[in-house]
Amino acid sequence: MNENLPSHEPARGLPPVAPPSGRFLVELFVKPGLIVMVVVGFLLLFNYMTSSITNQSSKYYLSRLDSDNSDIRWRTASDLAQVLLRNEPDSIKLKANVEFALELTERLKTAHDDLVAAEAAHLQKIEKLSAEEQKLSWRKLRSARDHVSFLMSSLSCFHVAVAAPVLCDIAQQDARVQGGVALRKRQAVLALAKLGENVRQFGKLKPELQVLAAEQLNQEAAGNTSRAGWARLAGRYLPGASPAGSDLAVDARLSTLTMADDPFLRTLTALSLSTWPGPQGHAALVLLTRDDGHGQLIRLEEADY
Amino acid sequence: MTTPISSSAAAERGLVLRGLFLLALVSGIAIAVIALLVRSAPPQANNQPKVESYPPVVLTPQAAFPAAVPWLGLYEVSERMPSAPGWQTRYTATRVLAELGSADLPWYLVHEMLDEQRQLRNFREVKDGRLVVDEPAARETVLSTLRAIATWQSKQPTGGAVPADIQAAVVELAQSPIIQVKVEAEKTRQAIAADTR
């Protein structure tokens, strides 16, 4: 017997070699495959459901934002906020929609005017209450304040500057009424900063979207209404146009806030001027480099929100 | 002829040797990582005397004004104090002017914003009765200023140059023991050097 031939018997301790059974193949391939298919199916379903939110038209959002039912309004606001924060094609199309932006701007102006009137009336009503009761009484206006805040944030996501004049109006409002006004002014300036950044991105949109937006602005700019004025100003911020030198230009209006009594508002103004360049804005920035911190820093309390 | 027993013993010995080799390798990696962490630890606390001990040095009431005030001492005190009120607004406006490539950039403010120690004094606040320093915020001021200088330089036509004292401050920051500051300062130094050639 040749002692050098290798032995075909398995070494001690190792399992016997056998071909894979059908059950083994099912456990190895079919079960994992089914798990992966279920997970992918869930992901596709989720995508479909979210895209169905994105695909809604501007008219759908406007009609539901105007609903008498507050639940419907706030759910629609939540959906719209999610859509505006995305960078999908349908979201970008919505954010370049001039008519939608103008409709929302009109609602912001109306809501803000109503809120200012309500705050003035409320201030007269609570004069005789104690300080603590006065603080708690402002909660009644929270819903209206949240609505204005939501509209400002939404309009800051658009790629056209139609909301800029109204945001400037809010930012320049007299803040002597109450801390809630100071918060609103700060939010307006921050919204302008974000809007300025998004308006700069207009040139990166698809050419057909840019052409459509420019045409819509031209159509809306005809007339003597406030809405036409907003469209005209927004048209001056399209690539190639120049708003420089106009007192209505955003940098000119922001530059008036260098005199604001709230130091934090002045800091936010400097930040916002980075996205609205212009000669008056530049002069305002140079002035702000000599800021001495004067004024009273308004510390916000729960009643102000 | 090799017996099964001796071949399994040899296999086991080989396994042990491989295990010991891997242990030595992993230990070496762990030691190297610990050494790197220890080397890049934050610097020791500033041994400069606290600014609160300066006022007695400044006041010498024996002589009439202006001789009563040691002006050099007063300058030294100002260099150890936080920035004057309104620094948040001034710094934001300066950074924006730098990012816009403005010719009116106030370089004295840029110099102040690059001063790490000054920023650590600016970002002090009292919390629960203790003085707390917000180091990340202070460091971010320095880092954003370095980035803004690089942006300013990139927007200058030929001839625009960062002043020598700012360049010296950037070079000094490029030696910082803090990796983030060192890397950003080096980028800024290279950006300045590339555009001034």
Coordinates of C-alpha atoms in Angstrom, one line a residue:
Chain A
M1 CA 0.0 0.0 0.0
N2 CA 1.4 3.4 -0.9
E3 CA 1.5 5.4 2.3
N4 CA 2.0 8.7 0.4
L5 CA -1.5 8.7 -1.2
P6 CA -3.9 11.3 0.5
S7 CA -6.8 9.9 2.5
H8 CA -10.3 10.8 1.3
E9 CA -11.9 10.3 4.6
P10 CA -12.7 13.6 6.4
A11 CA -10.3 14.5 9.2
R12 CA -11.6 14.0 12.7
G13 CA -13.9 16.9 13.9
L14 CA -15.0 18.3 10.5
P15 CA -18.6 17.8 9.1
P16 CA -19.2 15.5 6.2
V17 CA -19.3 17.1 2.8
A18 CA -22.8 16.9 1.2
P19 CA -24.4 18.8 -1.7
P20 CA -26.9 21.7 -0.6
S21 CA -30.5 20.6 -0.2
G22 CA -33.5 22.5 -1.5
R23 CA -34.4 23.8 1.9
F24 CA -30.9 25.1 2.4
L25 CA -31.1 27.1 -0.9
V26 CA -34.5 28.5 0.1
E27 CA -33.1 29.7 3.5
L28 CA -30.0 31.2 1.8
F29 CA -31.6 33.1 -1.1
V30 CA -35.4 33.1 -1.1
K31 CA -36.0 34.3 2.5
P32 CA -33.6 37.2 2.3
G33 CA -35.0 38.1 -1.1
L34 CA -38.5 38.3 0.3
I35 CA -37.3 40.5 3.2
V36 CA -35.6 42.9 0.8
M37 CA -38.6 43.0 -1.5
V38 CA -40.9 43.9 1.4
V39 CA -38.5 46.7 2.6
V40 CA -38.2 48.1 -1.0
G41 CA -42.0 47.9 -1.3
F42 CA -42.4 50.0 1.8
L43 CA -39.9 52.6 0.6
L44 CA -41.6 52.9 -2.8
L45 CA -45.0 53.2 -1.1
F46 CA -43.6 56.0 1.1
N47 CA -42.1 57.8 -1.9
Y48 CA -45.4 57.6 -3.7
M49 CA -47.3 59.0 -0.8
T50 CA -44.9 61.9 -0.2
S51 CA -44.8 62.7 -3.9
S52 CA -48.6 62.9 -3.9
I53 CA -48.2 65.8 -1.4
T54 CA -45.6 67.5 -3.6
N55 CA -47.7 67.1 -6.7
Q56 CA -50.5 69.2 -5.3
S57 CA -51.1 72.4 -7.1
S58 CA -50.9 75.9 -5.7
K59 CA -54.7 76.3 -5.9
Y60 CA -55.1 73.2 -3.6
Y61 CA -52.8 74.8 -0.9
L62 CA -54.5 78.2 -1.2
S63 CA -58.0 76.8 -0.9
R64 CA -57.1 74.8 2.2
L65 CA -55.1 77.6 3.8
D66 CA -58.3 79.7 3.5
S67 CA -60.4 77.0 5.2
D68 CA -62.6 77.9 8.1
N69 CA -61.5 74.7 9.9
S70 CA -58.3 75.4 11.8
D71 CA -57.2 71.7 11.7
I72 CA -57.3 71.8 7.9
R73 CA -55.4 75.1 7.8
W74 CA -52.6 73.9 10.0
R75 CA -52.3 70.5 8.4
T76 CA -52.1 72.2 5.0
A77 CA -49.5 74.6 6.4
S78 CA -47.5 71.6 7.7
D79 CA -47.7 69.9 4.3
L80 CA -46.7 73.1 2.4
A81 CA -43.8 73.7 4.8
Q82 CA -42.5 70.2 4.0
V83 CA -42.8 70.7 0.3
L84 CA -41.2 74.1 0.3
L85 CA -38.1 72.8 2.1
R86 CA -37.5 70.1 -0.6
N87 CA -35.3 70.4 -3.7
E88 CA -37.4 68.1 -5.9
P89 CA -38.5 69.3 -9.3
D90 CA -42.2 69.8 -8.3
S91 CA -41.1 71.8 -5.2
I92 CA -38.8 74.0 -7.2
K93 CA -41.6 74.6 -9.7
L94 CA -43.9 75.7 -6.8
K95 CA -41.2 78.0 -5.4
A96 CA -40.8 79.7 -8.8
N97 CA -44.6 80.2 -9.2
V98 CA -45.1 83.9 -9.2
E99 CA -48.9 83.8 -8.9
F100 CA -48.6 81.5 -5.9
A101 CA -46.1 83.8 -4.2
L102 CA -48.3 86.9 -4.8
E103 CA -51.3 85.1 -3.4
L104 CA -49.4 84.1 -0.3
T105 CA -48.0 87.7 0.0
E106 CA -51.5 89.1 -0.1
R107 CA -52.5 86.8 2.7
L108 CA -49.5 87.8 4.7
K109 CA -50.3 91.5 4.3
T110 CA -54.0 90.9 5.3
A111 CA -53.0 88.7 8.2
H112 CA -50.4 91.1 9.4
D113 CA -52.7 94.2 9.2
D114 CA -55.4 92.3 11.1
L115 CA -52.9 91.2 13.7
V116 CA -51.6 94.8 14.2
A117 CA -55.2 96.0 14.7
A118 CA -55.9 93.2 17.1
E119 CA -52.8 93.9 19.1
A120 CA -53.6 97.6 19.4
A121 CA -57.2 96.8 20.5
H122 CA -55.9 94.2 22.9
L123 CA -53.4 96.6 24.4
Q124 CA -56.2 99.1 25.2
K125 CA -58.4 96.3 26.7
I126 CA -55.7 95.0 29.1
E127 CA -54.6 98.4 30.5
K128 CA -56.3 97.8 33.8
L129 CA -55.1 94.2 34.4
S130 CA -52.1 93.3 36.5
A131 CA -48.7 92.6 34.9
E132 CA -49.1 88.9 35.2
E133 CA -52.6 88.9 33.8
Q134 CA -51.5 91.1 30.9
K135 CA -48.7 88.6 30.1
L136 CA -51.2 85.7 30.0
S137 CA -53.8 87.6 28.0
W138 CA -51.5 87.8 24.9
R139 CA -51.9 84.1 24.4
K140 CA -55.2 84.8 22.7
L141 CA -53.3 86.2 19.8
R142 CA -50.9 83.3 19.5
S143 CA -52.7 81.6 16.6
A144 CA -52.8 84.8 14.6
R145 CA -49.1 85.4 15.3
D146 CA -48.2 81.9 14.3
H147 CA -50.1 82.3 11.1
V148 CA -48.1 85.5 10.2
S149 CA -44.9 83.7 11.2
F150 CA -45.7 80.7 9.0
L151 CA -46.4 82.9 6.0
M152 CA -43.2 84.8 6.4
S153 CA -41.2 81.6 6.6
S154 CA -43.0 80.1 3.6
L155 CA -42.5 83.2 1.4
S156 CA -38.7 83.2 2.3
C157 CA -38.4 79.9 0.4
F158 CA -39.5 81.3 -3.0
H159 CA -37.1 82.2 -5.8
V160 CA -38.9 85.5 -6.6
A161 CA -38.8 88.6 -4.4
V162 CA -42.5 89.5 -4.5
A163 CA -42.8 89.2 -0.7
A164 CA -39.8 91.5 0.0
P165 CA -41.8 94.8 0.3
V166 CA -44.3 93.3 2.8
L167 CA -41.4 91.7 4.8
C168 CA -39.7 95.1 4.9
D169 CA -43.0 96.7 6.1
I170 CA -43.1 94.2 9.0
A171 CA -39.5 94.7 9.8
Q172 CA -39.9 98.5 10.0
Q173 CA -43.0 98.3 12.2
D174 CA -42.8 100.3 15.4
A175 CA -41.8 97.9 18.2
R176 CA -43.0 99.9 21.1
V177 CA -46.2 98.0 21.4
Q178 CA -44.9 94.7 23.0
G179 CA -42.2 92.1 22.8
G180 CA -44.2 90.0 20.3
V181 CA -43.7 92.8 17.8
A182 CA -39.9 92.7 18.4
L183 CA -39.9 88.9 17.6
R184 CA -41.9 89.5 14.4
K185 CA -39.5 92.2 13.3
R186 CA -36.6 89.8 13.8
Q187 CA -38.4 87.0 12.0
A188 CA -39.1 89.4 9.1
V189 CA -35.4 90.3 8.8
L190 CA -34.3 86.7 8.9
A191 CA -36.9 85.8 6.3
L192 CA -35.5 88.6 4.1
A193 CA -32.0 87.1 4.5
K194 CA -33.3 83.7 3.4
L195 CA -35.4 85.2 0.6
G196 CA -32.3 87.1 -0.7
E197 CA -30.3 83.9 -0.8
N198 CA -33.1 82.1 -2.7
V199 CA -33.6 85.0 -5.1
R200 CA -29.8 84.6 -6.0
Q201 CA -30.5 81.0 -6.9
F202 CA -33.1 82.1 -9.5
G203 CA -30.4 82.0 -12.2
K204 CA -29.8 78.3 -11.5
L205 CA -33.3 77.3 -12.2
K206 CA -34.2 75.6 -15.5
P207 CA -34.5 78.1 -18.4
E208 CA -38.2 77.3 -19.0
L209 CA -39.0 78.1 -15.3
Q210 CA -37.0 81.3 -15.5
V211 CA -38.8 82.4 -18.6
L212 CA -42.2 81.5 -17.2
A213 CA -41.5 83.4 -13.9
A214 CA -40.3 86.5 -15.9
E215 CA -43.5 86.4 -18.0
Q216 CA -45.7 86.1 -15.0
L217 CA -44.0 89.0 -13.3
N218 CA -44.4 91.2 -16.4
Q219 CA -48.1 90.4 -16.6
E220 CA -48.6 91.1 -12.9
A221 CA -46.6 94.3 -13.0
A222 CA -49.2 96.1 -15.1
G223 CA -51.5 98.2 -13.0
N224 CA -51.4 100.5 -9.9
T225 CA -52.3 98.0 -7.2
S226 CA -49.9 96.9 -4.4
R227 CA -49.7 93.5 -6.0
A228 CA -48.5 95.1 -9.2
G229 CA -45.9 97.1 -7.2
W230 CA -44.6 93.9 -5.6
A231 CA -44.3 92.3 -9.0
R232 CA -42.4 95.3 -10.4
L233 CA -39.9 95.3 -7.5
A234 CA -39.4 91.5 -7.9
G235 CA -38.7 92.0 -11.6
R236 CA -35.8 94.3 -10.7
Y237 CA -34.2 91.4 -8.9
L238 CA -34.1 89.1 -11.8
P239 CA -30.7 88.4 -13.3
G240 CA -29.7 91.2 -15.6
A241 CA -31.9 93.8 -14.0
S242 CA -30.8 96.3 -11.3
P243 CA -32.8 97.7 -8.4
A244 CA -30.0 100.0 -7.4
G245 CA -30.7 103.6 -6.4
S246 CA -34.4 103.1 -5.6
D247 CA -35.7 104.0 -2.2
L248 CA -38.0 100.9 -2.5
A249 CA -35.0 98.6 -3.0
V250 CA -34.6 96.1 -0.2
D251 CA -31.2 97.3 0.8
A252 CA -32.4 100.8 1.2
R253 CA -35.3 99.7 3.4
L254 CA -33.1 97.5 5.5
S255 CA -30.6 100.3 6.0
T256 CA -33.2 102.2 8.0
L257 CA -33.0 99.5 10.6
T258 CA -29.4 100.6 11.5
M259 CA -31.2 103.1 13.8
A260 CA -33.3 100.4 15.5
D261 CA -33.3 100.4 19.2
D262 CA -32.9 96.6 19.4
P263 CA -29.2 95.6 19.1
F264 CA -30.0 92.1 18.0
L265 CA -32.2 93.4 15.2
R266 CA -29.2 95.5 14.0
T267 CA -27.1 92.3 14.0
L268 CA -29.7 90.5 12.0
T269 CA -29.9 93.5 9.6
A270 CA -26.2 93.2 8.9
L271 CA -26.6 89.5 8.2
S272 CA -29.6 90.2 5.9
L273 CA -27.7 92.9 3.9
S274 CA -25.3 90.2 2.8
T275 CA -28.0 88.8 0.5
W276 CA -29.4 92.2 -0.7
P277 CA -26.3 94.1 -2.0
G278 CA -26.7 97.7 -3.0
P279 CA -25.1 101.1 -2.4
Q280 CA -27.3 102.0 0.5
G281 CA -26.9 98.6 2.0
H282 CA -23.1 98.9 1.8
A283 CA -23.2 102.3 3.5
A284 CA -25.4 100.7 6.2
L285 CA -22.9 97.9 6.7
V286 CA -20.0 100.4 7.1
L287 CA -22.1 102.3 9.7
L288 CA -22.9 99.0 11.6
T289 CA -19.1 98.3 11.9
R290 CA -19.1 101.3 14.3
D291 CA -22.1 100.0 16.3
D292 CA -21.7 100.7 20.0
G293 CA -24.4 98.3 21.3
H294 CA -26.8 101.2 22.2
G295 CA -30.4 100.5 22.9
Q296 CA -32.2 97.9 24.9
L297 CA -31.9 94.2 24.1
I298 CA -35.4 93.0 24.1
R299 CA -35.5 89.6 25.9
L300 CA -38.5 87.6 24.7
E301 CA -40.8 85.8 27.1
E302 CA -43.3 83.0 26.5
A303 CA -46.1 85.5 26.0
D304 CA -44.3 87.1 23.1
Y305 CA -44.5 83.9 21.0
Chain B
M1 CA 5.4 10.8 7.4
T2 CA 3.6 13.4 9.5
T3 CA 1.1 12.1 12.0
P4 CA -2.3 13.7 12.4
I5 CA -1.4 14.7 16.0
S6 CA 1.8 16.5 15.1
S7 CA 0.2 18.3 12.1
S8 CA -2.7 19.6 14.3
A9 CA -0.2 20.7 17.0
A10 CA 1.7 22.6 14.3
A11 CA -1.5 24.1 13.0
E12 CA -2.4 25.2 16.6
R13 CA 1.0 26.7 17.1
G14 CA 0.6 28.6 13.8
L15 CA -2.8 29.9 15.0
V16 CA -1.3 31.1 18.3
L17 CA 1.5 32.9 16.5
R18 CA -0.9 34.6 14.1
G19 CA -3.1 35.6 17.1
L20 CA -0.1 37.1 18.9
F21 CA 0.9 39.0 15.8
L22 CA -2.6 40.5 15.4
L23 CA -2.7 41.4 19.1
A24 CA 0.6 43.2 18.7
L25 CA -0.6 45.0 15.6
V26 CA -3.9 46.2 17.2
S27 CA -2.0 47.3 20.3
G28 CA 0.3 49.3 18.1
I29 CA -2.6 51.0 16.4
A30 CA -4.3 51.8 19.7
I31 CA -1.1 53.3 21.1
A32 CA -0.6 55.4 18.0
V33 CA -4.2 56.7 18.2
I34 CA -3.9 57.5 21.9
A35 CA -0.6 59.3 21.2
L36 CA -2.3 61.4 18.5
L37 CA -5.2 62.3 20.8
V38 CA -2.8 63.3 23.6
R39 CA -0.7 65.5 21.3
S40 CA -3.7 67.3 19.9
A41 CA -5.2 68.0 23.3
P42 CA -6.3 71.6 23.9
P43 CA -3.6 73.9 25.1
Q44 CA -3.0 74.6 28.8
A45 CA -5.0 77.3 30.4
N46 CA -3.7 80.8 29.7
N47 CA -1.2 81.7 32.5
Q48 CA -1.7 85.4 32.0
P49 CA -2.9 87.2 35.2
K50 CA -6.6 87.8 35.3
V51 CA -7.8 91.2 34.1
E52 CA -9.5 91.7 37.5
S53 CA -6.1 92.2 39.1
Y54 CA -5.2 95.1 36.8
P55 CA -7.2 98.0 38.1
P56 CA -5.0 98.6 41.2
V57 CA -2.1 98.8 38.9
V58 CA -3.9 101.4 36.7
L59 CA -4.9 103.8 39.6
T60 CA -2.2 106.0 41.1
P61 CA -4.1 108.8 42.9
Q62 CA -1.0 110.7 44.1
A63 CA -0.7 113.0 41.0
A64 CA -3.3 115.3 39.3
F65 CA -5.0 114.3 36.1
P66 CA -3.7 113.4 33.5
A67 CA -0.6 112.3 35.3
A68 CA -2.7 110.2 37.7
V69 CA -3.5 107.7 34.9
P70 CA -0.7 105.4 33.7
W71 CA -1.8 105.4 30.1
L72 CA 0.4 102.4 29.1
G73 CA -1.2 100.4 31.9
L74 CA -4.6 101.4 30.7
Y75 CA -3.7 100.3 27.2
E76 CA -2.6 97.0 28.6
V77 CA -5.9 96.6 30.5
S78 CA -7.9 97.3 27.3
E79 CA -6.0 94.5 25.6
R80 CA -7.0 92.1 28.3
M81 CA -10.7 93.1 28.4
P82 CA -13.6 91.8 26.2
S83 CA -14.6 93.9 23.2
A84 CA -16.7 97.0 23.7
P85 CA -20.5 96.5 23.6
G86 CA -22.0 96.0 20.2
W87 CA -19.2 93.7 19.1
Q88 CA -21.7 91.1 17.7
T89 CA -23.1 93.7 15.3
R90 CA -19.7 95.0 14.4
Y91 CA -18.3 91.6 13.7
T92 CA -21.3 90.5 11.6
A93 CA -21.1 93.7 9.5
T94 CA -17.4 93.2 9.1
R95 CA -17.8 89.6 8.0
V96 CA -20.4 90.6 5.4
L97 CA -18.2 93.4 4.0
A98 CA -15.4 90.9 3.7
E99 CA -17.6 88.4 1.9
L100 CA -18.7 91.2 -0.5
G101 CA -15.1 92.1 -1.2
S102 CA -15.6 95.6 0.0
A103 CA -12.7 98.2 -0.1
D104 CA -14.1 99.7 3.1
L105 CA -13.4 96.7 5.2
P106 CA -12.3 97.8 8.7
W107 CA -9.0 95.8 9.1
Y108 CA -8.7 96.8 12.8
L109 CA -11.9 94.8 13.4
V110 CA -10.6 91.9 11.4
H111 CA -7.5 91.9 13.5
E112 CA -9.6 91.9 16.6
M113 CA -11.7 89.0 15.3
L114 CA -8.6 86.9 14.7
D115 CA -7.5 87.4 18.3
E116 CA -8.4 84.0 19.9
Q117 CA -7.9 85.2 23.5
R118 CA -10.1 88.3 22.9
Q119 CA -12.9 86.0 21.5
L120 CA -12.7 83.7 24.5
R121 CA -13.2 86.8 26.7
N122 CA -16.2 87.9 24.5
F123 CA -18.0 84.6 24.8
R124 CA -18.1 84.5 28.6
E125 CA -21.3 84.5 30.4
V126 CA -22.5 83.7 33.9
K127 CA -24.4 80.5 34.2
D128 CA -25.6 79.2 37.6
G129 CA -23.3 81.6 39.4
R130 CA -20.2 80.4 37.4
L131 CA -18.3 82.1 34.7
V132 CA -18.6 79.9 31.6
V133 CA -16.7 80.3 28.3
D134 CA -18.4 79.2 25.1
E135 CA -15.2 77.9 23.4
P136 CA -16.8 76.6 20.2
A137 CA -18.5 79.9 19.5
A138 CA -15.3 81.8 20.1
R139 CA -13.4 79.5 17.8
E140 CA -16.1 79.8 15.1
T141 CA -15.6 83.5 15.1
V142 CA -11.9 83.1 14.3
L143 CA -12.6 80.4 11.7
S144 CA -15.3 82.4 9.9
T145 CA -13.1 85.4 9.9
L146 CA -10.3 83.4 8.2
R147 CA -12.8 82.2 5.6
A148 CA -14.0 85.7 5.1
I149 CA -10.5 87.0 4.5
A150 CA -9.9 84.3 1.9
T151 CA -13.2 85.3 0.2
W152 CA -12.2 89.0 0.3
Q153 CA -8.9 88.3 -1.3
S154 CA -10.5 86.2 -4.1
K155 CA -12.8 89.2 -5.0
Q156 CA -10.0 91.7 -5.3
P157 CA -8.8 92.9 -8.7
T158 CA -5.1 92.8 -9.2
G159 CA -3.4 94.9 -6.6
G160 CA -5.7 94.4 -3.7
A161 CA -3.8 93.0 -0.8
V162 CA -4.4 92.0 2.8
P163 CA -2.5 94.3 5.2
A164 CA 0.8 92.9 6.6
D165 CA -0.4 92.8 10.2
I166 CA -3.4 90.6 9.2
Q167 CA -1.1 88.3 7.2
A168 CA 1.1 88.0 10.3
A169 CA -1.9 87.1 12.4
V170 CA -2.9 84.5 9.9
V171 CA 0.6 83.0 9.8
E172 CA 0.6 82.9 13.7
L173 CA -2.8 81.1 13.6
A174 CA -1.3 78.6 11.1
Q175 CA 0.9 77.5 14.0
S176 CA -2.1 77.0 16.4
P177 CA -2.2 73.7 18.3
I178 CA -5.9 73.5 17.5
I179 CA -6.2 71.5 14.3
Q180 CA -9.3 73.3 12.9
V181 CA -7.7 76.7 13.3
K182 CA -4.4 75.6 11.9
V183 CA -6.0 74.0 8.8
E184 CA -8.2 77.0 8.1
A185 CA -5.4 79.5 8.7
E186 CA -3.1 77.6 6.3
K187 CA -5.9 77.7 3.6
T188 CA -6.2 81.4 4.1
R189 CA -2.5 81.9 4.0
Q190 CA -2.2 80.0 0.8
A191 CA -5.2 81.9 -0.7
I192 CA -3.5 85.2 0.1
A193 CA -0.1 84.1 -1.2
A194 CA -1.6 82.7 -4.4
D195 CA -3.5 86.0 -5.2
T196 CA -0.6 88.3 -4.4
R197 CA 1.9 86.6 -6.7

